[in-house]
Amino acid sequence: MVALNIFFLLSGQTAALLLGRFYYDKGGNSKWMATLVQTAGFPILFLPLLLFPSSHTPPTTHPIPRPPLAEISSIYVALGILIAVDNFMYSYGLLYLPVSTYSIICASQLAFNAVFSYFLNSQKFTPMIFNSVVLLTFSAALLGVSEDAGDSMGVSKGRYVLGFMLTLGASASYSLILSLMQLTFEKVIKKETFSVVLEMQICTSLVASCTAVIGLFASGEWRTLKGEMEGYGTGRVSYVLTLVWTGVSWQVGSVGVVGLIFVVSSLFSNVISTLALPIVPIFAVIIFHDKMDGVKVMSMLIAIWGFISYLYQHYIDDSKAKKAVRDAHEEGGPSVP
């Protein structure tokens, strides 16, 4: 199950990012449409909800009551709006950045995740985590001060900086969203079953999609969609299919995220999502002929080093937890039938 969910997460996320870049390269220009497709495919999540209900959840002697409807609804609405804003920043960043650069900057979400988890989820800030934060910060900073910023795509230095800052802000927002979700499970819902995790994903995606639709009409971008479709580089059918498959890819990735949260933890899910770091740039060079200069390669290697440091800390924590359980079992002695 862990391997299957990792495959869903990495394949979905990689395909979605590459299709998002393809949308812009072939003439797409609507940031709100690119934002909408990131969550509009949420009805797909009803499939795993129906196929794998939580009927196998271990019974408890004291069932946990559901939180008040008004309280949980307000939390889902707030998270959904935050997700829509986060997706909009990601969409804007992808418009002005090469997909390889964009992917490397997104790795900074691990550094932000460590900080937010420390304050909101009481996660320990170990030397390995601190090392990871420093490395990921250096990695992003290298791309920010690169002399060739924006040259490979023909965008101005100002637009490159805007894309860089928005992508960095989106990475911070995404990490905050994950920590707030974890906090909601711990303090409000007080359980983390498969159906509850999917319920949160569906409800917040619905709110985020509605917010994106409002933004699409409020900004006036909806008026340009017909012309955008007519002038799309690979035709009208390709335009529709690009948007549809982008939406499907994001939801395949979401199934992987939800599955890993349920099977392992939200922290592990976030760590695995950054595994696309070395995957996306390789495909970007092959498909979009992105420029991989020395600065970008160095930045990617530093980010991978930071990722390994973060993952190693997770391995240490997991080993300690298993050892504690094993020691407790041995002290308890053999069970009596």
GROMACS .gro file of C-alpha atoms in nm, residues 18-20 22-28 33 37 225 228-247:
model
   33
   18LEU     CA    1   0.453   1.899  -1.684
   19LEU     CA    2   0.098   1.943  -1.820
   20GLY     CA    3   0.071   2.277  -1.640
   22PHE     CA    4   0.253   2.253  -2.147
   23TYR     CA    5  -0.070   2.455  -2.101
   24TYR     CA    6   0.125   2.781  -2.077
   25ASP     CA    7   0.371   2.695  -2.357
   26LYS     CA    8   0.093   2.625  -2.610
   27GLY     CA    9  -0.091   2.951  -2.553
   28GLY     CA   10  -0.282   2.911  -2.226
   33MET     CA   11  -0.811   2.833  -1.491
   37VAL     CA   12  -0.793   2.247  -1.247
  225LEU     CA   13  -1.113   3.144  -2.253
  228GLU     CA   14  -0.753   3.096  -2.574
  229MET     CA   15  -0.909   2.769  -2.689
  230GLU     CA   16  -0.927   2.884  -3.053
  231GLY     CA   17  -0.565   2.995  -3.058
  232TYR     CA   18  -0.422   2.702  -2.862
  233GLY     CA   19  -0.106   2.572  -3.027
  234THR     CA   20  -0.217   2.209  -3.062
  235GLY     CA   21  -0.588   2.265  -3.124
  236ARG     CA   22  -0.917   2.292  -2.934
  237VAL     CA   23  -0.943   1.922  -2.846
  238SER     CA   24  -0.589   1.927  -2.711
  239TYR     CA   25  -0.676   2.235  -2.503
  240VAL     CA   26  -0.966   2.056  -2.334
  241LEU     CA   27  -0.770   1.733  -2.287
  242THR     CA   28  -0.476   1.923  -2.136
  243LEU     CA   29  -0.701   2.078  -1.873
  244VAL     CA   30  -0.887   1.752  -1.805
  245TRP     CA   31  -0.573   1.542  -1.766
  246THR     CA   32  -0.408   1.811  -1.554
  247GLY     CA   33  -0.706   1.792  -1.318
   0.00000   0.00000   0.00000
